Amino acid sequence: MTTKKLQLGILASGSGTNLQSIIDACEAGNVDAQVCVVVSDKEDAKALDRARNHNIPAFSFNRKSFESKKDFEAAMLKCLKDHGVELVCLAGYMRIVGKTLLEPYTDNMINIHPALLPAFPGLDGQRQAWEYGAKVAGCTVHYVDDKMDNGPIIGQVAVEVKEDDTVDTLQKRILEQEHKLYPRCIQLIAQGKVKIEGRRVKISSSS
Ligand code: GRF
């Protein structure tokens, strides 16, 4: 029996290493999902090349070509819908998602953040943790809601901040964990094991 794979749409603005880890996990059969489209707000995002290397449709939308954020997001939304996207994964997407894009994907849009939320939301979570002097940093996968880095948490991994860490070395170790955590969380969703209950995400342990 072949079960239908969860159809993923990835939004990325940059280098796309998280995208790569998701593609690889899907191709390896570790995640019962398929990246069906990659969308970027940056024409030259390396994430787009990564997608094309795997024959995944990849598109960029330039905010400046649209009169309003609403029109910009409506175009992206159409692209996601046209490709049959069921779950939207933000992977280094550097814009705040507005209502136009979020509402049709309420409870079906997730994000990865390089800090242990609710600590250090916003830009450069790793740098914020390092500058603050935190002893433990990490990463979080969470549902997207209308506030930044705020929705219910699906999974987190802690990363120790070492005495001799620089922002770069810390960032690198966090990124390694991101590449494991994101596919793992997507697989839980693909398996239907994830249920949102208010602020809480319940993960069923049944196989
Ligand atoms: C990651 O650290 C992610 O947590 C953050 O932006 C970075 C994106 O890296 N939101 P990449 O584009 O996936 O390589």
PDB file of N, CA and C in Angstrom, residues 126-185:
ATOM      1  N   GLN A 126      20.948  33.250  17.656  1.00  0.00           N
ATOM      2  CA  GLN A 126      22.204  32.663  18.182  1.00  0.00           C
ATOM      3  C   GLN A 126      23.093  33.757  18.771  1.00  0.00           C
ATOM      4  N   ARG A 127      23.195  34.871  18.026  1.00  0.00           N
ATOM      5  CA  ARG A 127      24.030  35.984  18.502  1.00  0.00           C
ATOM      6  C   ARG A 127      23.445  36.566  19.794  1.00  0.00           C
ATOM      7  N   GLN A 128      22.109  36.696  19.828  1.00  0.00           N
ATOM      8  CA  GLN A 128      21.470  37.228  21.035  1.00  0.00           C
ATOM      9  C   GLN A 128      21.815  36.362  22.245  1.00  0.00           C
ATOM     10  N   ALA A 129      21.733  35.040  22.071  1.00  0.00           N
ATOM     11  CA  ALA A 129      22.011  34.117  23.190  1.00  0.00           C
ATOM     12  C   ALA A 129      23.468  34.247  23.629  1.00  0.00           C
ATOM     13  N   TRP A 130      24.354  34.321  22.657  1.00  0.00           N
ATOM     14  CA  TRP A 130      25.794  34.408  22.956  1.00  0.00           C
ATOM     15  C   TRP A 130      26.093  35.731  23.669  1.00  0.00           C
ATOM     16  N   GLU A 131      25.542  36.820  23.145  1.00  0.00           N
ATOM     17  CA  GLU A 131      25.820  38.136  23.755  1.00  0.00           C
ATOM     18  C   GLU A 131      25.225  38.246  25.158  1.00  0.00           C
ATOM     19  N   TYR A 132      24.106  37.573  25.367  1.00  0.00           N
ATOM     20  CA  TYR A 132      23.453  37.627  26.674  1.00  0.00           C
ATOM     21  C   TYR A 132      24.242  36.845  27.718  1.00  0.00           C
ATOM     22  N   GLY A 133      25.064  35.915  27.205  1.00  0.00           N
ATOM     23  CA  GLY A 133      25.821  35.067  28.123  1.00  0.00           C
ATOM     24  C   GLY A 133      25.071  33.822  28.551  1.00  0.00           C
ATOM     25  N   ALA A 134      24.099  33.419  27.743  1.00  0.00           N
ATOM     26  CA  ALA A 134      23.358  32.192  28.068  1.00  0.00           C
ATOM     27  C   ALA A 134      24.301  31.003  28.082  1.00  0.00           C
ATOM     28  N   LYS A 135      24.052  30.064  28.965  1.00  0.00           N
ATOM     29  CA  LYS A 135      24.862  28.837  29.024  1.00  0.00           C
ATOM     30  C   LYS A 135      24.296  27.758  28.120  1.00  0.00           C
ATOM     31  N   VAL A 136      23.004  27.908  27.813  1.00  0.00           N
ATOM     32  CA  VAL A 136      22.348  26.954  26.921  1.00  0.00           C
ATOM     33  C   VAL A 136      21.643  27.733  25.813  1.00  0.00           C
ATOM     34  N   ALA A 137      21.918  27.357  24.572  1.00  0.00           N
ATOM     35  CA  ALA A 137      21.220  27.945  23.430  1.00  0.00           C
ATOM     36  C   ALA A 137      20.471  26.801  22.743  1.00  0.00           C
ATOM     37  N   GLY A 138      20.092  26.973  21.484  1.00  0.00           N
ATOM     38  CA  GLY A 138      19.404  25.862  20.830  1.00  0.00           C
ATOM     39  C   GLY A 138      18.543  26.303  19.680  1.00  0.00           C
ATOM     40  N   CYS A 139      17.585  25.446  19.333  1.00  0.00           N
ATOM     41  CA  CYS A 139      16.688  25.768  18.224  1.00  0.00           C
ATOM     42  C   CYS A 139      15.281  25.244  18.520  1.00  0.00           C
ATOM     43  N   THR A 140      14.326  25.846  17.831  1.00  0.00           N
ATOM     44  CA  THR A 140      12.902  25.571  18.074  1.00  0.00           C
ATOM     45  C   THR A 140      12.165  25.453  16.748  1.00  0.00           C
ATOM     46  N   VAL A 141      11.324  24.438  16.635  1.00  0.00           N
ATOM     47  CA  VAL A 141      10.372  24.385  15.515  1.00  0.00           C
ATOM     48  C   VAL A 141       8.986  24.645  16.105  1.00  0.00           C
ATOM     49  N   HIS A 142       8.278  25.585  15.496  1.00  0.00           N
ATOM     50  CA  HIS A 142       6.984  25.974  16.063  1.00  0.00           C
ATOM     51  C   HIS A 142       5.992  26.331  14.965  1.00  0.00           C
ATOM     52  N   TYR A 143       4.715  26.277  15.328  1.00  0.00           N
ATOM     53  CA  TYR A 143       3.686  26.743  14.398  1.00  0.00           C
ATOM     54  C   TYR A 143       3.778  28.257  14.268  1.00  0.00           C
ATOM     55  N   VAL A 144       3.388  28.753  13.114  1.00  0.00           N
ATOM     56  CA  VAL A 144       3.414  30.200  12.881  1.00  0.00           C
ATOM     57  C   VAL A 144       2.037  30.760  13.227  1.00  0.00           C
ATOM     58  N   ASP A 145       2.041  31.817  14.031  1.00  0.00           N
ATOM     59  CA  ASP A 145       0.785  32.549  14.241  1.00  0.00           C
ATOM     60  C   ASP A 145       1.028  34.012  13.885  1.00  0.00           C
ATOM     61  N   ASP A 146       0.128  34.899  14.316  1.00  0.00           N
ATOM     62  CA  ASP A 146       0.231  36.279  13.834  1.00  0.00           C
ATOM     63  C   ASP A 146       1.272  37.115  14.580  1.00  0.00           C
ATOM     64  N   LYS A 147       1.977  36.517  15.541  1.00  0.00           N
ATOM     65  CA  LYS A 147       3.064  37.243  16.194  1.00  0.00           C
ATOM     66  C   LYS A 147       4.389  36.568  15.851  1.00  0.00           C
ATOM     67  N   MET A 148       5.471  37.356  15.931  1.00  0.00           N
ATOM     68  CA  MET A 148       6.749  36.822  15.485  1.00  0.00           C
ATOM     69  C   MET A 148       7.312  35.751  16.436  1.00  0.00           C
ATOM     70  N   ASP A 149       7.711  34.605  15.882  1.00  0.00           N
ATOM     71  CA  ASP A 149       8.358  33.529  16.646  1.00  0.00           C
ATOM     72  C   ASP A 149       7.562  33.185  17.901  1.00  0.00           C
ATOM     73  N   ASN A 150       6.259  33.015  17.726  1.00  0.00           N
ATOM     74  CA  ASN A 150       5.384  32.940  18.903  1.00  0.00           C
ATOM     75  C   ASN A 150       4.507  31.692  18.987  1.00  0.00           C
ATOM     76  N   GLY A 151       4.227  31.038  17.881  1.00  0.00           N
ATOM     77  CA  GLY A 151       3.205  29.980  17.891  1.00  0.00           C
ATOM     78  C   GLY A 151       3.601  28.763  18.718  1.00  0.00           C
ATOM     79  N   PRO A 152       2.657  27.827  18.920  1.00  0.00           N
ATOM     80  CA  PRO A 152       2.899  26.628  19.723  1.00  0.00           C
ATOM     81  C   PRO A 152       4.139  25.844  19.267  1.00  0.00           C
ATOM     82  N   ILE A 153       4.881  25.371  20.266  1.00  0.00           N
ATOM     83  CA  ILE A 153       6.181  24.730  20.003  1.00  0.00           C
ATOM     84  C   ILE A 153       6.019  23.236  19.735  1.00  0.00           C
ATOM     85  N   ILE A 154       6.593  22.789  18.636  1.00  0.00           N
ATOM     86  CA  ILE A 154       6.539  21.367  18.261  1.00  0.00           C
ATOM     87  C   ILE A 154       7.762  20.631  18.809  1.00  0.00           C
ATOM     88  N   GLY A 155       8.938  21.241  18.665  1.00  0.00           N
ATOM     89  CA  GLY A 155      10.148  20.561  19.134  1.00  0.00           C
ATOM     90  C   GLY A 155      11.275  21.549  19.389  1.00  0.00           C
ATOM     91  N   GLN A 156      12.149  21.172  20.321  1.00  0.00           N
ATOM     92  CA  GLN A 156      13.314  22.017  20.649  1.00  0.00           C
ATOM     93  C   GLN A 156      14.519  21.133  20.918  1.00  0.00           C
ATOM     94  N   VAL A 157      15.696  21.662  20.603  1.00  0.00           N
ATOM     95  CA  VAL A 157      16.941  20.990  20.981  1.00  0.00           C
ATOM     96  C   VAL A 157      17.839  22.025  21.654  1.00  0.00           C
ATOM     97  N   ALA A 158      18.393  21.634  22.790  1.00  0.00           N
ATOM     98  CA  ALA A 158      19.304  22.525  23.514  1.00  0.00           C
ATOM     99  C   ALA A 158      20.741  22.285  23.035  1.00  0.00           C
ATOM    100  N   VAL A 159      21.495  23.358  22.973  1.00  0.00           N
ATOM    101  CA  VAL A 159      22.913  23.285  22.588  1.00  0.00           C
ATOM    102  C   VAL A 159      23.716  24.048  23.649  1.00  0.00           C
ATOM    103  N   GLU A 160      24.695  23.375  24.212  1.00  0.00           N
ATOM    104  CA  GLU A 160      25.508  24.018  25.262  1.00  0.00           C
ATOM    105  C   GLU A 160      26.346  25.155  24.661  1.00  0.00           C
ATOM    106  N   VAL A 161      26.418  26.262  25.386  1.00  0.00           N
ATOM    107  CA  VAL A 161      27.319  27.337  24.963  1.00  0.00           C
ATOM    108  C   VAL A 161      28.650  27.113  25.678  1.00  0.00           C
ATOM    109  N   LYS A 162      29.706  26.881  24.902  1.00  0.00           N
ATOM    110  CA  LYS A 162      30.999  26.582  25.509  1.00  0.00           C
ATOM    111  C   LYS A 162      31.763  27.868  25.802  1.00  0.00           C
ATOM    112  N   GLU A 163      32.681  27.759  26.767  1.00  0.00           N
ATOM    113  CA  GLU A 163      33.486  28.922  27.185  1.00  0.00           C
ATOM    114  C   GLU A 163      34.181  29.591  26.001  1.00  0.00           C
ATOM    115  N   ASP A 164      34.700  28.745  25.103  1.00  0.00           N
ATOM    116  CA  ASP A 164      35.482  29.311  24.002  1.00  0.00           C
ATOM    117  C   ASP A 164      34.660  29.513  22.728  1.00  0.00           C
ATOM    118  N   ASP A 165      33.345  29.421  22.834  1.00  0.00           N
ATOM    119  CA  ASP A 165      32.514  29.637  21.650  1.00  0.00           C
ATOM    120  C   ASP A 165      32.600  31.079  21.159  1.00  0.00           C
ATOM    121  N   THR A 166      32.603  31.234  19.847  1.00  0.00           N
ATOM    122  CA  THR A 166      32.335  32.538  19.243  1.00  0.00           C
ATOM    123  C   THR A 166      30.910  32.449  18.697  1.00  0.00           C
ATOM    124  N   VAL A 167      30.370  33.556  18.230  1.00  0.00           N
ATOM    125  CA  VAL A 167      29.030  33.485  17.637  1.00  0.00           C
ATOM    126  C   VAL A 167      29.040  32.465  16.502  1.00  0.00           C
ATOM    127  N   ASP A 168      30.116  32.453  15.722  1.00  0.00           N
ATOM    128  CA  ASP A 168      30.186  31.556  14.564  1.00  0.00           C
ATOM    129  C   ASP A 168      30.194  30.083  14.943  1.00  0.00           C
ATOM    130  N   THR A 169      31.003  29.731  15.954  1.00  0.00           N
ATOM    131  CA  THR A 169      31.071  28.305  16.322  1.00  0.00           C
ATOM    132  C   THR A 169      29.750  27.863  16.945  1.00  0.00           C
ATOM    133  N   LEU A 170      29.145  28.749  17.715  1.00  0.00           N
ATOM    134  CA  LEU A 170      27.855  28.408  18.328  1.00  0.00           C
ATOM    135  C   LEU A 170      26.789  28.233  17.243  1.00  0.00           C
ATOM    136  N   GLN A 171      26.780  29.180  16.319  1.00  0.00           N
ATOM    137  CA  GLN A 171      25.806  29.151  15.221  1.00  0.00           C
ATOM    138  C   GLN A 171      25.914  27.842  14.426  1.00  0.00           C
ATOM    139  N   LYS A 172      27.168  27.419  14.221  1.00  0.00           N
ATOM    140  CA  LYS A 172      27.405  26.208  13.438  1.00  0.00           C
ATOM    141  C   LYS A 172      26.825  24.981  14.163  1.00  0.00           C
ATOM    142  N   ARG A 173      27.058  24.911  15.489  1.00  0.00           N
ATOM    143  CA  ARG A 173      26.540  23.745  16.226  1.00  0.00           C
ATOM    144  C   ARG A 173      25.013  23.778  16.326  1.00  0.00           C
ATOM    145  N   ILE A 174      24.456  24.980  16.407  1.00  0.00           N
ATOM    146  CA  ILE A 174      22.981  25.071  16.431  1.00  0.00           C
ATOM    147  C   ILE A 174      22.419  24.619  15.081  1.00  0.00           C
ATOM    148  N   LEU A 175      23.071  25.080  14.003  1.00  0.00           N
ATOM    149  CA  LEU A 175      22.592  24.731  12.656  1.00  0.00           C
ATOM    150  C   LEU A 175      22.598  23.215  12.440  1.00  0.00           C
ATOM    151  N   GLU A 176      23.633  22.551  12.957  1.00  0.00           N
ATOM    152  CA  GLU A 176      23.676  21.073  12.832  1.00  0.00           C
ATOM    153  C   GLU A 176      22.443  20.446  13.477  1.00  0.00           C
ATOM    154  N   GLN A 177      22.041  20.999  14.606  1.00  0.00           N
ATOM    155  CA  GLN A 177      20.850  20.469  15.291  1.00  0.00           C
ATOM    156  C   GLN A 177      19.577  20.836  14.537  1.00  0.00           C
ATOM    157  N   GLU A 178      19.554  22.035  13.937  1.00  0.00           N
ATOM    158  CA  GLU A 178      18.388  22.437  13.142  1.00  0.00           C
ATOM    159  C   GLU A 178      18.125  21.418  12.034  1.00  0.00           C
ATOM    160  N   HIS A 179      19.236  20.976  11.423  1.00  0.00           N
ATOM    161  CA  HIS A 179      19.107  20.056  10.281  1.00  0.00           C
ATOM    162  C   HIS A 179      18.545  18.700  10.688  1.00  0.00           C
ATOM    163  N   LYS A 180      18.640  18.369  11.963  1.00  0.00           N
ATOM    164  CA  LYS A 180      18.025  17.117  12.440  1.00  0.00           C
ATOM    165  C   LYS A 180      16.601  17.376  12.933  1.00  0.00           C
ATOM    166  N   LEU A 181      16.451  18.484  13.664  1.00  0.00           N
ATOM    167  CA  LEU A 181      15.160  18.759  14.299  1.00  0.00           C
ATOM    168  C   LEU A 181      14.045  19.022  13.286  1.00  0.00           C
ATOM    169  N   TYR A 182      14.350  19.795  12.243  1.00  0.00           N
ATOM    170  CA  TYR A 182      13.275  20.204  11.324  1.00  0.00           C
ATOM    171  C   TYR A 182      12.656  18.986  10.621  1.00  0.00           C
ATOM    172  N   PRO A 183      13.487  18.121   9.994  1.00  0.00           N
ATOM    173  CA  PRO A 183      12.887  16.937   9.372  1.00  0.00           C
ATOM    174  C   PRO A 183      12.125  16.057  10.378  1.00  0.00           C
ATOM    175  N   ARG A 184      12.646  15.964  11.605  1.00  0.00           N
ATOM    176  CA  ARG A 184      11.992  15.140  12.624  1.00  0.00           C
ATOM    177  C   ARG A 184      10.585  15.683  12.948  1.00  0.00           C
ATOM    178  N   CYS A 185      10.469  16.973  13.069  1.00  0.00           N
ATOM    179  CA  CYS A 185       9.165  17.583  13.370  1.00  0.00           C
ATOM    180  C   CYS A 185       8.206  17.417  12.193  1.00  0.00           C
TER     181      CYS A 185
END
